[in-house]
Amino acid sequence: MAKQPMLKFVKIDRDMPEKRQAESRREDFDEIYAEFAAAKAEEQASRCSQCGVPYCQSHCPLHNNIPDWLHLTATGRLEEAYATSQATNTFPEICGRICPQDRLCEGNCVIEQSGHGTVTIGAVEKYITDTAWEKGWVKPNAPLQERSESVGIIGAGPGGLAAADRLRKAGLQVTVYDRSDRAGGLLMYGIPGFKLEKDVVERRNKLLADGGVTFELNCAVGEDITFEALREKHDAVIIATGVYKSRDLEMPGSGAAGIEKAIDFLTVSNKKSFGDDVAEFTSGQMNANGKRVVVIGGGDTAMDCVRTSIRQGATSVKCLYRRDRANMPGSQRETQNAEEEGVIFEWLSAPKGFTEKDGKVAGVMVQKMRLGQPDASGRQAPEVIEGADYVEEADLVIKALGFEPEDLPTLWGQPELPVTRWGTVKAEFRTGATEMDGVYAVGDIVRGASLVVWAIKDGRDCADAILENFNSKAALAAE
Ligand SMILES: Cc1cc2nc3c(=O)[nH]c(=O)nc-3n(C[C@H](O)[C@H](O)[C@H](O)COP(=O)(O)OP(=O)(O)OC[C@H]3O[C@@H](n4cnc5c(N)ncnc54)[C@H](O)[C@@H]3O)c2cc1C
Ligand code: SF4
């Protein structure tokens, strides 16, 4: 009888790829996890119980065929594992690195729920596609036939790029416009290198360009080119602009120098890592070196800011969050990484103003909080503890309070562009179609600040809907 290659979770413990020691991590912006060695990847993949109804798959936004590619990895059929993995995911090695797996696939793994520890799905997914790149299996799109229809995509983040990839594969003429100088959106300039090294993003951008996608960078729609001009030029337009308006704090002292927005701080740091000459870094304005840094917020952006500050050589890094650890929105894994690297968390602490000296921030006035009754969202609302205020000294304060959409109808002079009351573009979730003819929208600009994997799903679904639409038009014309 053939040997059973799977179901090894009883005999083999869960194991992650090696994590670098915190002391060495603090010194650079390189990723913190090593790659699995082949034997280790096979061993870990073999722990999968091959469920008939795989909850990991149903909780992956892309419905990745996880049990199949785990089986193929465990049995050494890596090229087939890659083919299966990339059939449903445009950027598997990126999702493998930065998806919050504990809330998605791995959090729903049956063997995790039976107490054996989840299959390390993300790490295996990353291993499969990194190996595919190494072996030369990842090839640029080569459409079987060119088509005349063209699509303009505004925004080169994961949503826009996933759509571009799929449309180009079908032979369409695709141009991606981005106001930034590099493609990738938040993959490039939001998420720091220690979670996602930038050559991983750059090789994807190059692959798309090699496959015939045209990039128009440093091109802000609404400034360098009008939205109307794009609609005239292309048969369809996809809005994939993400959400970039930082939520702010209006309180005493909030105008002092040295209080910065998280996205500006992270963008400057990522540009610096490319070796760019960045004035805000050189002047010290957005450089944590030698400073006492306080980051306000408890989400993933705040975690990225505290860990970036540590790497820039801050003398101390504190994170203020108004709820407690159990109720923070950020990933527990990233919080633990931050703690290991020397970040101090001040839970149940909220700012009420800033002290300043000579126009520069000198401290954050902190109110201590406790959790009260659950509010309308079901979460316990923080309440102020009277008389417990104190001042947290700071030379640099970073606000990481979340993002909202920019006012696209006004910025683009398009009052008829349909938006929700939150300012996100109103679009059908399954197709991205808006009420404007030939205009689609995907990713964060539709969902509000979300996840890379959801942006990829939206981009792929939207591309399929556009193709279906073009195909029906072509069929009608041929009748
Ligand atoms: C600091 C940070 C860390 C994060 N970490 C994670 C993580 O670990 N895991 C995860 O899954 N998600 C993470 N996210 C969320 C994730 O990055 C986003 O959900 C995802 O990038 C959204 O993709 P998108 O394509 O919709 O938009 P974006 O990635 O924001 O891309 C939008 C693009 O549109 C361009 N653009 C905007 N307006 C215009 C215009 N007028 N003209 C031309 N171009 C324009 C922008 O320059 C940008 O390149 C993080 C977000 C932040 C801010
Ligand atoms: S894409 Fe994300 S959720 Fe889906 S299998 Fe990969 S890591 Fe898990």
XYZ file of C-alpha atoms and ligand atoms in Angstrom:
540
model
C 0.000 0.000 0.000
C 1.312 3.488 -0.864
C 2.619 5.456 2.106
C 0.280 8.231 3.327
C 2.196 11.473 2.697
C -0.195 13.736 4.643
C -1.952 13.991 8.044
C 1.357 14.173 9.906
C 0.075 16.777 12.373
C -0.005 14.246 15.195
C 3.682 13.360 14.826
C 5.156 16.616 13.526
C 4.879 19.873 15.440
C 4.083 23.194 13.825
C 7.237 25.065 12.929
C 7.776 28.464 11.354
C 10.819 29.430 9.289
C 13.607 30.704 11.502
C 13.006 34.189 12.936
C 16.033 36.477 13.293
C 16.979 37.567 16.798
C 15.540 40.934 17.807
C 19.018 42.418 18.333
C 19.956 41.814 14.706
C 16.478 42.803 13.388
C 16.785 46.232 14.995
C 19.815 46.992 12.827
C 18.246 46.809 9.358
C 15.044 46.796 7.288
C 15.424 43.223 6.027
C 12.622 40.684 6.491
C 12.679 38.936 9.838
C 11.805 35.393 8.713
C 14.188 33.170 6.739
C 12.900 30.931 3.920
C 11.950 27.316 4.646
C 14.525 24.812 3.430
C 12.898 22.371 0.937
C 12.750 19.480 3.423
C 11.181 21.691 6.088
C 8.535 23.017 3.685
C 7.639 19.463 2.673
C 7.491 18.376 6.300
C 5.287 21.282 7.365
C 2.982 20.901 4.338
C 2.578 17.195 5.194
C 0.864 18.175 8.469
C -2.303 19.132 6.531
C -5.288 16.904 7.299
C -6.739 17.313 3.762
C -10.219 18.178 5.047
C -13.153 17.427 2.760
C -14.514 20.904 3.494
C -11.387 23.015 3.986
C -12.185 25.982 6.207
C -8.771 27.500 5.440
C -9.847 27.776 1.794
C -13.260 29.228 2.560
C -11.681 31.834 4.869
C -9.067 32.862 2.310
C -10.567 35.810 0.380
C -9.137 34.317 -2.840
C -10.389 30.805 -2.021
C -6.899 29.511 -2.651
C -6.788 25.783 -3.215
C -4.678 25.351 -0.081
C -5.049 21.592 0.597
C -4.025 20.823 -3.004
C -0.881 22.940 -3.014
C 0.076 21.633 0.412
C -0.276 18.069 -0.882
C 1.787 18.871 -3.992
C 4.488 20.508 -1.835
C 4.577 17.603 0.603
C 5.094 15.177 -2.273
C 7.848 17.246 -3.917
C 5.739 18.353 -6.923
C 6.636 21.992 -6.475
C 6.133 23.223 -10.018
C 2.561 21.897 -9.936
C 2.111 23.457 -6.492
C 3.167 26.782 -8.002
C 0.769 26.385 -10.942
C -2.100 25.650 -8.545
C -1.202 28.505 -6.216
C -0.842 31.166 -8.904
C -4.101 30.118 -10.578
C -6.076 31.862 -7.845
C -3.625 34.448 -6.495
C -1.804 37.101 -8.524
C 0.855 37.691 -5.839
C 1.073 34.536 -3.663
C 4.541 35.294 -2.279
C 3.312 38.725 -1.130
C 0.204 37.347 0.588
C 2.317 34.589 2.140
C 4.402 37.330 3.749
C 1.821 39.895 4.864
C -1.677 38.436 5.093
C -2.914 38.364 8.691
C -3.115 34.576 8.461
C -4.224 34.241 12.083
C -7.489 35.971 11.116
C -7.874 34.255 7.714
C -6.657 30.858 6.498
C -4.549 29.694 9.457
C -7.035 30.919 12.060
C -9.566 28.514 10.545
C -7.322 25.489 10.090
C -9.028 22.460 11.635
C -5.869 21.083 13.207
C -5.310 24.458 14.897
C -8.777 24.134 16.360
C -8.004 20.601 17.555
C -5.023 21.966 19.502
C -2.183 20.745 17.259
C -1.146 24.138 15.876
C -2.125 25.377 12.429
C -0.392 24.360 9.232
C 1.974 27.240 8.400
C 0.007 28.057 5.244
C 1.441 31.539 4.651
C 5.053 30.415 4.975
C 4.501 27.492 2.558
C 2.716 29.791 0.078
C 5.693 32.172 0.181
C 8.149 29.280 -0.195
C 6.364 27.869 -3.263
C 6.413 31.119 -5.244
C 9.839 32.328 -4.072
C 11.157 28.975 -5.314
C 9.252 29.427 -8.589
C 11.009 32.782 -9.079
C 14.366 31.186 -8.300
C 13.780 28.339 -10.752
C 12.549 30.643 -13.540
C 8.972 29.283 -13.591
C 7.454 32.763 -13.219
C 7.091 34.139 -16.739
C 5.730 37.429 -18.123
C 2.251 37.360 -19.625
C 2.293 36.358 -23.251
C -1.290 36.788 -24.547
C -2.244 34.319 -27.267
C -3.820 37.137 -29.237
C -3.690 40.932 -28.975
C -7.026 42.721 -28.630
C -7.826 46.311 -29.469
C -9.814 47.229 -26.328
C -7.915 49.320 -23.824
C -8.272 49.780 -20.084
C -6.852 52.641 -18.002
C -6.189 51.838 -14.366
C -5.728 54.646 -11.841
C -3.484 53.370 -9.057
C -0.636 50.850 -9.121
C -1.390 49.225 -5.756
C -2.254 45.526 -5.428
C -5.854 46.113 -6.603
C -4.859 47.935 -9.781
C -1.961 45.592 -10.531
C -4.029 42.427 -10.038
C -6.553 43.779 -12.557
C -3.752 44.808 -14.938
C -2.239 41.327 -14.851
C -5.475 39.567 -15.653
C -6.557 41.993 -18.389
C -3.167 41.912 -20.088
C -3.146 38.100 -19.973
C -6.335 38.265 -22.063
C -4.576 40.473 -24.636
C -6.062 43.853 -23.708
C -4.066 47.088 -23.940
C -3.497 48.151 -20.335
C -2.095 51.423 -18.985
C -1.610 51.955 -15.244
C -1.409 55.584 -14.046
C 0.078 56.405 -10.648
C 0.973 59.690 -9.004
C 3.893 58.053 -7.256
C 7.365 57.583 -8.756
C 7.308 53.797 -8.197
C 4.532 51.273 -8.767
C 3.235 49.088 -5.934
C 1.048 51.462 -3.890
C 1.233 50.657 -0.199
C 3.249 47.522 -0.980
C 6.057 49.850 -2.005
C 5.759 52.915 0.209
C 3.423 52.001 3.111
C 4.495 48.537 4.292
C 8.102 48.528 5.575
C 10.848 46.266 4.215
C 11.018 44.156 7.378
C 7.555 42.792 6.458
C 7.968 42.882 2.681
C 11.327 43.456 1.036
C 11.022 45.808 -1.903
C 12.750 43.657 -4.512
C 9.789 41.263 -4.112
C 7.497 44.080 -5.290
C 9.897 45.397 -7.913
C 10.254 42.034 -9.670
C 6.448 41.874 -9.940
C 6.323 45.393 -11.428
C 9.004 44.434 -13.947
C 7.169 41.230 -14.864
C 4.019 43.220 -15.630
C 5.977 45.729 -17.730
C 7.753 42.865 -19.547
C 4.339 41.369 -20.279
C 3.225 44.576 -21.983
C 1.510 46.620 -19.256
C 2.329 50.322 -19.737
C 3.092 52.350 -16.606
C 2.585 56.124 -16.498
C 4.234 57.063 -13.213
C 4.443 60.540 -11.640
C 1.037 61.075 -13.188
C -1.640 62.275 -10.764
C -5.119 61.951 -12.179
C -6.915 65.208 -11.462
C -3.667 67.181 -11.810
C -1.488 65.863 -14.646
C -4.336 64.316 -16.600
C -8.089 64.632 -16.198
C -10.420 61.782 -15.394
C -12.468 62.749 -18.453
C -9.410 62.426 -20.702
C -8.870 58.890 -19.393
C -12.486 57.957 -20.069
C -12.136 59.232 -23.609
C -8.865 57.433 -24.168
C -9.856 54.015 -22.784
C -12.800 51.663 -23.247
C -12.940 51.146 -19.486
C -11.382 52.857 -16.481
C -10.687 51.280 -13.099
C -10.301 53.480 -10.034
C -7.843 51.782 -7.653
C -6.561 54.797 -5.752
C -6.619 53.473 -2.187
C -7.341 55.655 0.850
C -4.785 58.274 1.839
C -6.484 60.975 3.908
C -5.021 60.482 7.402
C -7.418 60.821 10.334
C -6.177 63.702 12.452
C -6.189 64.969 16.037
C -7.573 68.427 16.757
C -6.417 69.191 20.294
C -4.280 71.719 22.164
C -0.766 71.839 20.733
C -1.544 69.609 17.749
C 0.031 72.139 15.354
C 3.514 71.860 16.942
C 6.450 70.823 14.777
C 7.461 67.198 15.250
C 3.919 65.767 15.062
C 3.789 63.759 11.859
C 1.386 61.555 9.925
C 2.187 57.836 9.809
C 1.938 57.527 6.023
C 4.404 60.411 5.510
C 6.833 58.901 8.007
C 6.652 55.423 6.423
C 6.916 56.748 2.857
C 10.019 58.757 3.719
C 11.579 55.741 5.419
C 10.857 53.439 2.463
C 12.261 55.994 0.008
C 15.366 56.300 2.157
C 15.782 52.504 2.050
C 15.958 52.791 -1.754
C 18.871 55.219 -1.316
C 16.772 58.187 -2.487
C 17.803 61.642 -1.338
C 14.863 62.530 0.913
C 14.934 66.084 2.296
C 12.516 65.373 5.183
C 14.805 62.585 6.389
C 18.072 64.487 5.980
C 16.662 67.529 7.817
C 15.716 65.251 10.720
C 12.014 66.107 10.422
C 11.029 62.497 9.713
C 13.972 60.686 11.181
C 13.590 59.017 14.571
C 17.322 58.753 15.188
C 18.260 59.849 18.709
C 14.658 60.793 19.534
C 12.037 59.762 22.054
C 9.225 58.633 19.784
C 5.562 58.290 20.698
C 3.232 56.604 18.211
C -0.508 57.066 18.693
C -2.742 54.206 17.485
C -3.143 50.448 17.851
C -3.464 49.203 14.268
C -0.997 47.645 11.840
C 0.152 51.074 10.645
C 1.094 51.986 14.225
C 3.027 48.698 14.528
C 4.927 49.539 11.333
C 5.766 53.014 12.680
C 7.077 51.823 16.047
C 9.242 49.156 14.434
C 10.543 51.608 11.816
C 11.459 54.071 14.595
C 13.423 51.362 16.410
C 15.390 50.637 13.210
C 16.114 54.323 12.674
C 17.817 54.437 16.084
C 15.223 56.093 18.353
C 16.326 56.317 21.991
C 12.889 55.117 23.116
C 9.677 54.120 21.347
C 6.300 54.086 23.043
C 2.930 53.234 21.581
C -0.215 54.771 23.079
C -3.487 52.951 22.538
C -6.800 53.816 24.180
C -8.050 50.237 24.549
C -6.169 47.209 25.892
C -4.112 44.585 24.113
C -7.009 42.178 23.671
C -9.039 44.890 21.942
C -6.429 46.373 19.640
C -7.067 46.173 15.877
C -3.435 45.384 14.999
C -2.097 41.862 14.618
C -0.945 40.144 17.823
C 1.983 38.662 15.900
C 3.254 42.117 14.898
C 2.724 43.448 18.434
C 4.842 40.632 19.804
C 7.539 41.345 17.207
C 7.488 45.013 18.236
C 7.820 44.132 21.923
C 10.743 41.824 21.199
C 12.413 44.695 19.364
C 12.089 47.025 22.370
C 8.811 48.917 21.865
C 6.901 49.790 25.041
C 3.101 49.694 24.846
C 1.064 52.023 27.004
C -2.361 50.384 26.888
C -5.521 52.235 27.917
C -3.845 55.579 27.208
C -5.190 58.349 24.980
C -3.782 61.756 24.045
C -5.605 64.907 25.159
C -3.069 67.450 23.888
C 0.598 68.183 23.345
C 3.150 70.218 25.262
C 5.661 72.213 23.261
C 8.930 74.051 23.628
C 10.041 76.704 21.115
C 7.271 75.614 18.717
C 8.379 71.961 18.790
C 6.533 69.120 20.439
C 7.932 68.237 23.876
C 5.395 65.741 25.131
C 1.989 64.131 24.837
C -0.594 64.872 27.528
C -1.980 61.427 28.260
C -5.308 60.456 29.798
C -5.576 57.005 31.353
C -8.639 55.042 30.317
C -10.663 52.034 31.407
C -13.015 49.929 29.313
C -16.687 50.617 29.968
C -19.896 49.188 28.552
C -19.935 47.825 24.990
C -20.935 50.495 22.431
C -23.137 50.116 19.318
C -20.355 48.120 17.596
C -20.248 45.662 20.492
C -16.776 46.808 21.572
C -16.206 48.141 25.083
C -15.942 51.908 24.868
C -12.910 53.478 26.593
C -13.730 55.892 29.433
C -11.432 58.474 31.017
C -10.108 57.819 34.537
C -10.243 61.262 36.134
C -7.093 62.524 37.857
C -4.719 60.026 36.253
C -3.308 62.278 33.491
C 0.413 62.518 32.898
C 2.836 63.864 30.282
C 4.783 61.427 28.101
C 7.908 63.233 26.928
C 8.508 63.074 23.190
C 10.666 64.602 20.450
C 8.700 62.986 17.627
C 5.013 62.048 17.677
C 3.527 59.900 14.915
C -0.229 59.829 14.390
C -1.425 56.420 13.143
C -5.175 56.821 13.507
C -6.389 55.316 10.255
C -7.240 56.521 6.787
C -10.205 57.900 4.902
C -10.775 58.343 1.194
C -9.893 61.568 -0.534
C -12.835 63.486 -1.972
C -12.527 62.140 -5.516
C -15.670 63.773 -6.984
C -14.311 67.216 -6.008
C -10.639 66.533 -6.744
C -11.486 65.187 -10.188
C -14.355 67.587 -10.934
C -16.739 64.617 -11.258
C -19.780 65.360 -9.072
C -21.600 62.429 -10.671
C -19.010 59.869 -9.484
C -21.092 57.897 -6.951
C -19.651 57.778 -3.442
C -20.974 56.463 -0.141
C -21.487 58.635 2.919
C -17.973 57.638 4.008
C -16.542 58.926 0.710
C -15.633 55.495 -0.670
C -16.573 54.888 -4.301
C -19.918 53.126 -4.641
C -19.330 50.005 -6.700
C -20.758 46.505 -6.962
C -18.626 44.260 -4.754
C -18.589 41.346 -7.205
C -17.638 43.292 -10.328
C -16.434 46.728 -9.212
C -18.898 48.332 -11.652
C -20.035 51.849 -10.715
C -23.106 53.623 -12.001
C -20.877 55.536 -14.466
C -20.672 53.818 -17.826
C -17.360 51.963 -18.237
C -16.051 53.063 -14.833
C -15.096 50.469 -12.218
C -13.512 50.704 -8.766
C -11.569 48.204 -6.634
C -9.621 47.827 -3.398
C -9.469 50.250 -0.475
C -11.227 53.054 -2.349
C -14.324 50.826 -2.323
C -13.891 48.920 0.953
C -12.161 51.583 3.059
C -8.754 50.680 4.566
C -8.599 46.899 4.204
C -6.083 44.231 3.220
C -3.831 43.450 0.282
C -5.539 40.098 -0.312
C -8.958 41.785 -0.643
C -7.553 44.339 -3.095
C -6.153 41.469 -5.184
C -9.513 39.708 -5.136
C -11.334 42.884 -6.202
C -8.839 43.527 -9.008
C -9.190 40.000 -10.374
C -13.002 39.983 -10.141
C -13.226 43.385 -11.815
C -10.942 42.297 -14.659
C -13.162 39.243 -15.236
C -16.278 41.437 -15.312
C -14.688 43.833 -17.810
C -13.630 40.917 -20.016
C -17.116 39.436 -19.887
C -18.544 42.797 -20.896
C -16.104 43.235 -23.809
C -16.696 39.656 -24.947
C -20.484 40.158 -25.021
C -20.037 43.403 -26.965
C -17.710 41.657 -29.437
C -20.198 38.782 -29.818
C -23.063 41.222 -30.480
C -20.999 43.110 -33.061
C -20.184 39.850 -34.813
C -23.870 38.842 -35.144
C 1.332 51.125 6.873
C 0.414 50.099 6.327
C 0.679 48.752 6.558
C -0.158 47.786 6.048
N 0.142 46.479 6.287
C -0.638 45.520 5.745
C -0.332 44.148 5.937
O 0.626 43.805 6.637
N -1.113 43.215 5.343
C -2.180 43.563 4.556
O -2.841 42.689 3.999
N -2.519 44.862 4.363
C -1.763 45.840 4.941
N -2.095 47.150 4.753
C -3.279 47.480 3.915
C -2.954 47.339 2.426
O -1.700 47.902 2.147
C -4.047 47.964 1.565
O -5.284 47.391 1.930
C -3.802 47.719 0.079
O -2.548 48.191 -0.320
C -4.907 48.393 -0.760
O -4.607 48.245 -2.114
P -5.164 49.273 -3.197
O -4.646 48.779 -4.494
O -6.613 49.433 -3.019
O -4.520 50.688 -2.828
P -3.038 51.206 -2.581
O -2.090 50.122 -2.260
O -3.172 52.294 -1.595
O -2.611 51.817 -3.982
C -3.254 52.948 -4.497
C -2.370 53.628 -5.514
O -3.113 54.669 -6.143
C -2.275 55.781 -6.348
N -3.118 56.983 -6.477
C -3.944 57.517 -5.552
N -4.572 58.604 -6.061
C -4.116 58.752 -7.317
C -4.379 59.701 -8.354
N -5.232 60.711 -8.181
N -3.721 59.574 -9.533
C -2.837 58.561 -9.735
N -2.561 57.637 -8.780
C -3.198 57.721 -7.597
C -1.391 55.791 -5.123
O -0.183 56.500 -5.377
C -1.140 54.293 -4.915
O 0.016 53.864 -5.591
C -1.292 48.159 5.284
C -1.583 49.507 5.068
C -0.746 50.482 5.593
C -1.068 51.928 5.382
S -3.809 34.583 0.333
Fe -3.667 35.083 2.530
S -5.513 34.173 3.433
Fe -5.238 33.228 1.396
S -4.007 31.349 1.785
Fe -2.551 32.992 1.316
S -1.946 33.802 3.303
Fe -3.850 32.643 3.628
